[in-house]
Amino acid sequence: MAQQGVMVQSIERAIQILNCFNGNNSELTLQAIANELNLNKSTVHGILNTLKHYGLVEQDEERGKYRLGMHLLVLSNRLLDRLEIRGVAGSVIQDLAAQVGETVHLVILRGTDVVYIDKCTSNRSFQVFTSIGMSFPAYVTGVGKVLLANKSDAELCELIPPVLRQVTEHSIGSREELLAHLRQVRQQGYAFDKEENEIGLSCVAAPVFDHTGKAVAAISVAGPSARLDEKRMQELVGIVRQAAAEISRRLGYRS
């Protein structure tokens, strides 16, 4: 039996400190971090100084607050460069955005969340404010639903809790409802997000397959619901699926 790896406490605490910084807490004081992690201030201060030395955190000297450092961006770009699919999909999502005049996303699934790994914005007056590296619960996004739909019901029952947090009034609220919805998505090969993640925003999504037939990513066309009404979303289905099929073909997929 394989033994569990040894955890190094100082590294674990450093990771916990980095995880304290999120959309709601982009800047934090030493005391706030210590309180959040229930650690001694001197312990947190020592770890922060080390992280600051290597550019993983920065400190506003006047206000004393800490924030994530720019070196994390360097590391994340190295990871993104390693993702072959970005290079393969780049020209396709650019052409798609130009064709439909809306924002196009490329995402991957990590656990029960989707992570945005590339984006091509439109030149329309209303922009979709997402950024590379951002993540959302998969079940409230079109891209997440097409990726979840390519998993078995057994896998989904392990991944998805019985009760789901409703991000908006349109979000799916239970595992049973989601499983039924995903069976439909699996059959039709695409998914919609009709204001399930954010009021006023909708999208059309389709999965991207690799040479083994595994759904490894998804793309979506997203925009304001006022422009993406029911008729327009139906018009986009074939266009989005065709773009996803082209990326899949470039990855070696043969249906």
PDB file of C-alpha atoms in Angstrom:
ATOM      1  CA  MET A   1       0.000   0.000   0.000  1.00  0.00           C
ATOM      2  CA  ALA A   2       1.363   3.408  -0.963  1.00  0.00           C
ATOM      3  CA  GLN A   3       2.115   5.628   1.994  1.00  0.00           C
ATOM      4  CA  GLN A   4       0.677   9.130   2.166  1.00  0.00           C
ATOM      5  CA  GLY A   5       3.302  11.774   1.501  1.00  0.00           C
ATOM      6  CA  VAL A   6       4.708  13.748   4.421  1.00  0.00           C
ATOM      7  CA  MET A   7       3.170  17.197   4.819  1.00  0.00           C
ATOM      8  CA  VAL A   8       5.602  20.039   5.536  1.00  0.00           C
ATOM      9  CA  GLN A   9       3.798  22.330   7.956  1.00  0.00           C
ATOM     10  CA  SER A  10       5.496  25.571   6.944  1.00  0.00           C
ATOM     11  CA  ILE A  11       4.713  25.001   3.261  1.00  0.00           C
ATOM     12  CA  GLU A  12       1.145  24.034   4.088  1.00  0.00           C
ATOM     13  CA  ARG A  13       0.723  27.258   6.054  1.00  0.00           C
ATOM     14  CA  ALA A  14       2.219  29.295   3.209  1.00  0.00           C
ATOM     15  CA  ILE A  15      -0.335  27.792   0.823  1.00  0.00           C
ATOM     16  CA  GLN A  16      -3.131  28.509   3.305  1.00  0.00           C
ATOM     17  CA  ILE A  17      -1.993  32.146   3.469  1.00  0.00           C
ATOM     18  CA  LEU A  18      -2.033  32.470  -0.329  1.00  0.00           C
ATOM     19  CA  ASN A  19      -5.519  30.946  -0.382  1.00  0.00           C
ATOM     20  CA  CYS A  20      -6.763  33.676   1.967  1.00  0.00           C
ATOM     21  CA  PHE A  21      -6.570  36.140  -0.917  1.00  0.00           C
ATOM     22  CA  ASN A  22      -9.649  35.920  -3.140  1.00  0.00           C
ATOM     23  CA  GLY A  23     -12.163  38.099  -4.917  1.00  0.00           C
ATOM     24  CA  ASN A  24     -13.605  39.398  -1.649  1.00  0.00           C
ATOM     25  CA  ASN A  25     -10.254  39.748   0.121  1.00  0.00           C
ATOM     26  CA  SER A  26      -7.698  40.957  -2.401  1.00  0.00           C
ATOM     27  CA  GLU A  27      -5.798  42.846   0.319  1.00  0.00           C
ATOM     28  CA  LEU A  28      -5.397  41.710   3.922  1.00  0.00           C
ATOM     29  CA  THR A  29      -3.629  42.852   7.058  1.00  0.00           C
ATOM     30  CA  LEU A  30      -1.316  40.604   9.052  1.00  0.00           C
ATOM     31  CA  GLN A  31      -3.909  40.444  11.824  1.00  0.00           C
ATOM     32  CA  ALA A  32      -6.695  39.474   9.411  1.00  0.00           C
ATOM     33  CA  ILE A  33      -4.644  36.603   8.014  1.00  0.00           C
ATOM     34  CA  ALA A  34      -3.663  35.409  11.477  1.00  0.00           C
ATOM     35  CA  ASN A  35      -7.315  35.500  12.572  1.00  0.00           C
ATOM     36  CA  GLU A  36      -8.495  33.681   9.456  1.00  0.00           C
ATOM     37  CA  LEU A  37      -6.026  30.827   9.946  1.00  0.00           C
ATOM     38  CA  ASN A  38      -6.033  30.897  13.752  1.00  0.00           C
ATOM     39  CA  LEU A  39      -2.260  31.286  13.801  1.00  0.00           C
ATOM     40  CA  ASN A  40       0.135  33.365  15.864  1.00  0.00           C
ATOM     41  CA  LYS A  41       0.949  36.735  14.260  1.00  0.00           C
ATOM     42  CA  SER A  42       4.693  36.123  14.501  1.00  0.00           C
ATOM     43  CA  THR A  43       4.341  32.824  12.627  1.00  0.00           C
ATOM     44  CA  VAL A  44       2.288  34.433   9.857  1.00  0.00           C
ATOM     45  CA  HIS A  45       4.673  37.407   9.676  1.00  0.00           C
ATOM     46  CA  GLY A  46       7.669  35.147   9.127  1.00  0.00           C
ATOM     47  CA  ILE A  47       5.952  33.232   6.332  1.00  0.00           C
ATOM     48  CA  LEU A  48       4.745  36.463   4.708  1.00  0.00           C
ATOM     49  CA  ASN A  49       8.284  37.852   4.728  1.00  0.00           C
ATOM     50  CA  THR A  50       9.513  34.732   2.917  1.00  0.00           C
ATOM     51  CA  LEU A  51       6.689  34.903   0.379  1.00  0.00           C
ATOM     52  CA  LYS A  52       7.391  38.601  -0.138  1.00  0.00           C
ATOM     53  CA  HIS A  53      11.097  37.919  -0.724  1.00  0.00           C
ATOM     54  CA  TYR A  54      10.191  35.606  -3.617  1.00  0.00           C
ATOM     55  CA  GLY A  55       7.543  37.909  -5.065  1.00  0.00           C
ATOM     56  CA  LEU A  56       4.594  35.691  -4.158  1.00  0.00           C
ATOM     57  CA  VAL A  57       3.044  38.441  -2.043  1.00  0.00           C
ATOM     58  CA  GLU A  58       3.476  42.209  -2.002  1.00  0.00           C
ATOM     59  CA  GLN A  59       2.938  44.702   0.793  1.00  0.00           C
ATOM     60  CA  ASP A  60       1.625  48.239   0.710  1.00  0.00           C
ATOM     61  CA  GLU A  61       4.125  49.822   3.072  1.00  0.00           C
ATOM     62  CA  GLU A  62       1.895  52.783   3.933  1.00  0.00           C
ATOM     63  CA  ARG A  63      -1.233  50.783   4.780  1.00  0.00           C
ATOM     64  CA  GLY A  64       0.548  47.606   5.872  1.00  0.00           C
ATOM     65  CA  LYS A  65      -1.762  45.424   3.806  1.00  0.00           C
ATOM     66  CA  TYR A  66      -0.624  42.406   1.812  1.00  0.00           C
ATOM     67  CA  ARG A  67      -1.760  41.259  -1.626  1.00  0.00           C
ATOM     68  CA  LEU A  68      -0.762  38.536  -4.073  1.00  0.00           C
ATOM     69  CA  GLY A  69       2.559  39.173  -5.822  1.00  0.00           C
ATOM     70  CA  MET A  70       3.332  39.454  -9.515  1.00  0.00           C
ATOM     71  CA  HIS A  71       5.552  36.375  -9.517  1.00  0.00           C
ATOM     72  CA  LEU A  72       2.399  34.267  -9.226  1.00  0.00           C
ATOM     73  CA  LEU A  73       1.432  35.634 -12.640  1.00  0.00           C
ATOM     74  CA  VAL A  74       4.771  34.460 -14.027  1.00  0.00           C
ATOM     75  CA  LEU A  75       4.141  30.962 -12.636  1.00  0.00           C
ATOM     76  CA  SER A  76       0.552  30.879 -13.907  1.00  0.00           C
ATOM     77  CA  ASN A  77       1.687  31.895 -17.391  1.00  0.00           C
ATOM     78  CA  ARG A  78       4.153  29.005 -17.387  1.00  0.00           C
ATOM     79  CA  LEU A  79       1.267  26.669 -16.605  1.00  0.00           C
ATOM     80  CA  LEU A  80      -0.936  28.201 -19.294  1.00  0.00           C
ATOM     81  CA  ASP A  81       1.874  27.885 -21.838  1.00  0.00           C
ATOM     82  CA  ARG A  82       1.992  24.176 -21.049  1.00  0.00           C
ATOM     83  CA  LEU A  83      -1.673  23.756 -21.932  1.00  0.00           C
ATOM     84  CA  GLU A  84      -1.493  22.621 -25.551  1.00  0.00           C
ATOM     85  CA  ILE A  85      -5.160  23.276 -26.079  1.00  0.00           C
ATOM     86  CA  ARG A  86      -4.731  27.059 -25.817  1.00  0.00           C
ATOM     87  CA  GLY A  87      -2.420  27.098 -28.799  1.00  0.00           C
ATOM     88  CA  VAL A  88      -4.622  24.730 -30.758  1.00  0.00           C
ATOM     89  CA  ALA A  89      -7.835  26.618 -30.002  1.00  0.00           C
ATOM     90  CA  GLY A  90      -6.519  30.179 -30.200  1.00  0.00           C
ATOM     91  CA  SER A  91      -7.281  30.974 -33.846  1.00  0.00           C
ATOM     92  CA  VAL A  92     -10.623  29.162 -33.705  1.00  0.00           C
ATOM     93  CA  ILE A  93     -11.976  31.180 -30.780  1.00  0.00           C
ATOM     94  CA  GLN A  94     -10.688  34.403 -32.353  1.00  0.00           C
ATOM     95  CA  ASP A  95     -12.540  33.619 -35.581  1.00  0.00           C
ATOM     96  CA  LEU A  96     -15.643  32.642 -33.628  1.00  0.00           C
ATOM     97  CA  ALA A  97     -15.657  35.906 -31.645  1.00  0.00           C
ATOM     98  CA  ALA A  98     -15.291  37.903 -34.864  1.00  0.00           C
ATOM     99  CA  GLN A  99     -18.061  35.912 -36.532  1.00  0.00           C
ATOM    100  CA  VAL A 100     -20.679  36.250 -33.788  1.00  0.00           C
ATOM    101  CA  GLY A 101     -19.650  39.558 -32.248  1.00  0.00           C
ATOM    102  CA  GLU A 102     -19.711  38.232 -28.688  1.00  0.00           C
ATOM    103  CA  THR A 103     -17.182  37.082 -26.094  1.00  0.00           C
ATOM    104  CA  VAL A 104     -15.808  33.553 -26.505  1.00  0.00           C
ATOM    105  CA  HIS A 105     -14.369  31.517 -23.598  1.00  0.00           C
ATOM    106  CA  LEU A 106     -12.201  28.411 -23.453  1.00  0.00           C
ATOM    107  CA  VAL A 107     -12.412  26.515 -20.164  1.00  0.00           C
ATOM    108  CA  ILE A 108     -11.333  23.298 -18.479  1.00  0.00           C
ATOM    109  CA  LEU A 109     -12.868  21.370 -15.582  1.00  0.00           C
ATOM    110  CA  ARG A 110     -11.104  21.101 -12.237  1.00  0.00           C
ATOM    111  CA  GLY A 111     -13.111  19.027  -9.774  1.00  0.00           C
ATOM    112  CA  THR A 112     -16.559  20.609  -9.685  1.00  0.00           C
ATOM    113  CA  ASP A 113     -15.396  24.016 -10.948  1.00  0.00           C
ATOM    114  CA  VAL A 114     -14.606  25.354 -14.383  1.00  0.00           C
ATOM    115  CA  VAL A 115     -11.427  27.391 -14.910  1.00  0.00           C
ATOM    116  CA  TYR A 116     -11.204  29.935 -17.704  1.00  0.00           C
ATOM    117  CA  ILE A 117      -7.934  29.422 -19.593  1.00  0.00           C
ATOM    118  CA  ASP A 118      -8.479  31.683 -22.605  1.00  0.00           C
ATOM    119  CA  LYS A 119     -10.832  34.386 -23.778  1.00  0.00           C
ATOM    120  CA  CYS A 120     -11.488  36.455 -26.872  1.00  0.00           C
ATOM    121  CA  THR A 121     -13.561  39.571 -26.308  1.00  0.00           C
ATOM    122  CA  SER A 122     -15.997  41.216 -28.674  1.00  0.00           C
ATOM    123  CA  ASN A 123     -16.030  44.865 -29.683  1.00  0.00           C
ATOM    124  CA  ARG A 124     -19.665  45.287 -28.708  1.00  0.00           C
ATOM    125  CA  SER A 125     -20.763  47.960 -26.250  1.00  0.00           C
ATOM    126  CA  PHE A 126     -21.533  45.474 -23.470  1.00  0.00           C
ATOM    127  CA  GLN A 127     -18.518  43.413 -22.384  1.00  0.00           C
ATOM    128  CA  VAL A 128     -18.434  40.172 -20.363  1.00  0.00           C
ATOM    129  CA  PHE A 129     -16.102  40.810 -17.442  1.00  0.00           C
ATOM    130  CA  THR A 130     -14.314  37.522 -16.944  1.00  0.00           C
ATOM    131  CA  SER A 131     -10.590  36.917 -16.666  1.00  0.00           C
ATOM    132  CA  ILE A 132      -8.218  34.064 -17.347  1.00  0.00           C
ATOM    133  CA  GLY A 133      -7.792  31.957 -14.218  1.00  0.00           C
ATOM    134  CA  MET A 134     -11.264  32.778 -12.908  1.00  0.00           C
ATOM    135  CA  SER A 135     -13.357  29.829 -11.756  1.00  0.00           C
ATOM    136  CA  PHE A 136     -17.050  29.154 -11.134  1.00  0.00           C
ATOM    137  CA  PRO A 137     -19.122  26.164 -10.020  1.00  0.00           C
ATOM    138  CA  ALA A 138     -19.537  24.040 -13.136  1.00  0.00           C
ATOM    139  CA  TYR A 139     -23.271  23.442 -12.690  1.00  0.00           C
ATOM    140  CA  VAL A 140     -24.163  27.146 -13.144  1.00  0.00           C
ATOM    141  CA  THR A 141     -22.277  27.559 -16.432  1.00  0.00           C
ATOM    142  CA  GLY A 142     -22.928  26.243 -19.916  1.00  0.00           C
ATOM    143  CA  VAL A 143     -19.293  25.204 -20.325  1.00  0.00           C
ATOM    144  CA  GLY A 144     -19.363  23.398 -17.002  1.00  0.00           C
ATOM    145  CA  LYS A 145     -22.535  21.532 -17.829  1.00  0.00           C
ATOM    146  CA  VAL A 146     -21.222  20.179 -21.145  1.00  0.00           C
ATOM    147  CA  LEU A 147     -18.109  18.934 -19.350  1.00  0.00           C
ATOM    148  CA  LEU A 148     -20.054  17.377 -16.474  1.00  0.00           C
ATOM    149  CA  ALA A 149     -22.411  15.772 -19.002  1.00  0.00           C
ATOM    150  CA  ASN A 150     -19.546  13.686 -20.344  1.00  0.00           C
ATOM    151  CA  LYS A 151     -19.060  11.991 -16.992  1.00  0.00           C
ATOM    152  CA  SER A 152     -21.062   8.982 -15.866  1.00  0.00           C
ATOM    153  CA  ASP A 153     -23.918   9.310 -13.377  1.00  0.00           C
ATOM    154  CA  ALA A 154     -21.834   7.344 -10.867  1.00  0.00           C
ATOM    155  CA  GLU A 155     -18.964   9.838 -11.159  1.00  0.00           C
ATOM    156  CA  LEU A 156     -21.370  12.754 -10.885  1.00  0.00           C
ATOM    157  CA  CYS A 157     -22.986  11.370  -7.722  1.00  0.00           C
ATOM    158  CA  GLU A 158     -19.551  11.314  -6.099  1.00  0.00           C
ATOM    159  CA  LEU A 159     -18.669  14.821  -7.297  1.00  0.00           C
ATOM    160  CA  ILE A 160     -21.939  16.671  -6.746  1.00  0.00           C
ATOM    161  CA  PRO A 161     -23.550  17.198  -3.320  1.00  0.00           C
ATOM    162  CA  PRO A 162     -27.287  16.480  -2.906  1.00  0.00           C
ATOM    163  CA  VAL A 163     -28.120  20.171  -2.424  1.00  0.00           C
ATOM    164  CA  LEU A 164     -26.566  22.842  -4.637  1.00  0.00           C
ATOM    165  CA  ARG A 165     -26.078  26.486  -3.778  1.00  0.00           C
ATOM    166  CA  GLN A 166     -28.248  28.605  -6.037  1.00  0.00           C
ATOM    167  CA  VAL A 167     -26.051  31.397  -7.348  1.00  0.00           C
ATOM    168  CA  THR A 168     -29.077  33.082  -8.965  1.00  0.00           C
ATOM    169  CA  GLU A 169     -32.795  32.343  -8.926  1.00  0.00           C
ATOM    170  CA  HIS A 170     -32.288  30.446 -12.201  1.00  0.00           C
ATOM    171  CA  SER A 171     -29.584  28.076 -10.903  1.00  0.00           C
ATOM    172  CA  ILE A 172     -30.248  24.354 -10.569  1.00  0.00           C
ATOM    173  CA  GLY A 173     -30.744  23.556  -6.892  1.00  0.00           C
ATOM    174  CA  SER A 174     -30.482  19.772  -6.504  1.00  0.00           C
ATOM    175  CA  ARG A 175     -28.346  16.873  -7.679  1.00  0.00           C
ATOM    176  CA  GLU A 176     -31.382  15.020  -9.042  1.00  0.00           C
ATOM    177  CA  GLU A 177     -32.447  17.993 -11.149  1.00  0.00           C
ATOM    178  CA  LEU A 178     -28.878  18.493 -12.369  1.00  0.00           C
ATOM    179  CA  LEU A 179     -28.457  14.814 -13.314  1.00  0.00           C
ATOM    180  CA  ALA A 180     -31.656  14.918 -15.349  1.00  0.00           C
ATOM    181  CA  HIS A 181     -30.528  18.106 -17.056  1.00  0.00           C
ATOM    182  CA  LEU A 182     -27.073  16.684 -17.812  1.00  0.00           C
ATOM    183  CA  ARG A 183     -28.605  13.622 -19.483  1.00  0.00           C
ATOM    184  CA  GLN A 184     -30.345  15.994 -21.876  1.00  0.00           C
ATOM    185  CA  VAL A 185     -27.117  17.946 -22.434  1.00  0.00           C
ATOM    186  CA  ARG A 186     -25.246  14.685 -23.088  1.00  0.00           C
ATOM    187  CA  GLN A 187     -27.798  13.694 -25.713  1.00  0.00           C
ATOM    188  CA  GLN A 188     -27.965  17.032 -27.525  1.00  0.00           C
ATOM    189  CA  GLY A 189     -24.249  17.901 -27.356  1.00  0.00           C
ATOM    190  CA  TYR A 190     -24.552  21.491 -26.125  1.00  0.00           C
ATOM    191  CA  ALA A 191     -25.764  23.502 -23.145  1.00  0.00           C
ATOM    192  CA  PHE A 192     -27.194  26.893 -22.327  1.00  0.00           C
ATOM    193  CA  ASP A 193     -26.590  29.133 -19.344  1.00  0.00           C
ATOM    194  CA  LYS A 194     -29.657  31.333 -19.029  1.00  0.00           C
ATOM    195  CA  GLU A 195     -28.675  33.705 -16.224  1.00  0.00           C
ATOM    196  CA  GLU A 196     -27.753  30.784 -13.959  1.00  0.00           C
ATOM    197  CA  ASN A 197     -24.400  32.278 -12.942  1.00  0.00           C
ATOM    198  CA  GLU A 198     -25.126  35.981 -13.314  1.00  0.00           C
ATOM    199  CA  ILE A 199     -28.346  37.853 -13.923  1.00  0.00           C
ATOM    200  CA  GLY A 200     -28.294  39.501 -17.328  1.00  0.00           C
ATOM    201  CA  LEU A 201     -25.748  37.122 -18.881  1.00  0.00           C
ATOM    202  CA  SER A 202     -26.377  34.051 -21.031  1.00  0.00           C
ATOM    203  CA  CYS A 203     -24.219  31.674 -23.061  1.00  0.00           C
ATOM    204  CA  VAL A 204     -24.166  28.767 -25.495  1.00  0.00           C
ATOM    205  CA  ALA A 205     -21.502  26.084 -24.905  1.00  0.00           C
ATOM    206  CA  ALA A 206     -20.154  22.927 -26.528  1.00  0.00           C
ATOM    207  CA  PRO A 207     -17.512  20.370 -25.477  1.00  0.00           C
ATOM    208  CA  VAL A 208     -14.055  19.853 -26.974  1.00  0.00           C
ATOM    209  CA  PHE A 209     -12.729  16.270 -27.255  1.00  0.00           C
ATOM    210  CA  ASP A 210      -9.167  14.972 -27.469  1.00  0.00           C
ATOM    211  CA  HIS A 211      -7.891  12.089 -29.602  1.00  0.00           C
ATOM    212  CA  THR A 212      -9.178   9.547 -27.054  1.00  0.00           C
ATOM    213  CA  GLY A 213     -12.709  10.921 -27.162  1.00  0.00           C
ATOM    214  CA  LYS A 214     -12.471  12.505 -23.711  1.00  0.00           C
ATOM    215  CA  ALA A 215     -14.084  15.913 -23.168  1.00  0.00           C
ATOM    216  CA  VAL A 216     -11.025  17.933 -22.127  1.00  0.00           C
ATOM    217  CA  ALA A 217     -12.354  21.468 -22.519  1.00  0.00           C
ATOM    218  CA  ALA A 218     -15.352  23.495 -23.600  1.00  0.00           C
ATOM    219  CA  ILE A 219     -16.001  26.726 -25.441  1.00  0.00           C
ATOM    220  CA  SER A 220     -18.852  29.181 -25.122  1.00  0.00           C
ATOM    221  CA  VAL A 221     -20.264  32.287 -26.711  1.00  0.00           C
ATOM    222  CA  ALA A 222     -21.405  34.607 -23.926  1.00  0.00           C
ATOM    223  CA  GLY A 223     -23.190  37.929 -23.899  1.00  0.00           C
ATOM    224  CA  PRO A 224     -26.009  39.964 -22.408  1.00  0.00           C
ATOM    225  CA  SER A 225     -29.356  38.198 -22.308  1.00  0.00           C
ATOM    226  CA  ALA A 226     -30.889  41.126 -24.163  1.00  0.00           C
ATOM    227  CA  ARG A 227     -28.832  40.154 -27.208  1.00  0.00           C
ATOM    228  CA  LEU A 228     -28.744  36.416 -26.577  1.00  0.00           C
ATOM    229  CA  ASP A 229     -32.471  35.836 -26.564  1.00  0.00           C
ATOM    230  CA  GLU A 230     -33.976  32.393 -27.231  1.00  0.00           C
ATOM    231  CA  LYS A 231     -33.903  32.812 -31.013  1.00  0.00           C
ATOM    232  CA  ARG A 232     -30.283  34.010 -31.104  1.00  0.00           C
ATOM    233  CA  MET A 233     -29.106  31.255 -28.773  1.00  0.00           C
ATOM    234  CA  GLN A 234     -30.678  28.633 -31.010  1.00  0.00           C
ATOM    235  CA  GLU A 235     -28.923  30.224 -34.001  1.00  0.00           C
ATOM    236  CA  LEU A 236     -25.599  30.029 -32.173  1.00  0.00           C
ATOM    237  CA  VAL A 237     -25.853  26.325 -31.309  1.00  0.00           C
ATOM    238  CA  GLY A 238     -24.606  25.087 -34.673  1.00  0.00           C
ATOM    239  CA  ILE A 239     -21.905  27.756 -34.898  1.00  0.00           C
ATOM    240  CA  VAL A 240     -20.502  26.982 -31.454  1.00  0.00           C
ATOM    241  CA  ARG A 241     -20.641  23.222 -32.014  1.00  0.00           C
ATOM    242  CA  GLN A 242     -18.834  23.612 -35.338  1.00  0.00           C
ATOM    243  CA  ALA A 243     -16.042  25.633 -33.697  1.00  0.00           C
ATOM    244  CA  ALA A 244     -15.738  23.070 -30.880  1.00  0.00           C
ATOM    245  CA  ALA A 245     -15.601  20.281 -33.476  1.00  0.00           C
ATOM    246  CA  GLU A 246     -12.780  22.063 -35.311  1.00  0.00           C
ATOM    247  CA  ILE A 247     -10.714  22.335 -32.110  1.00  0.00           C
ATOM    248  CA  SER A 248     -11.455  18.664 -31.388  1.00  0.00           C
ATOM    249  CA  ARG A 249     -10.318  17.743 -34.893  1.00  0.00           C
ATOM    250  CA  ARG A 250      -7.046  19.615 -34.353  1.00  0.00           C
ATOM    251  CA  LEU A 251      -6.565  17.636 -31.137  1.00  0.00           C
ATOM    252  CA  GLY A 252      -6.894  14.403 -33.121  1.00  0.00           C
ATOM    253  CA  TYR A 253     -10.522  13.569 -32.344  1.00  0.00           C
ATOM    254  CA  ARG A 254     -12.426  11.533 -34.912  1.00  0.00           C
ATOM    255  CA  SER A 255     -16.115  11.048 -34.208  1.00  0.00           C
TER     256      SER A 255
END
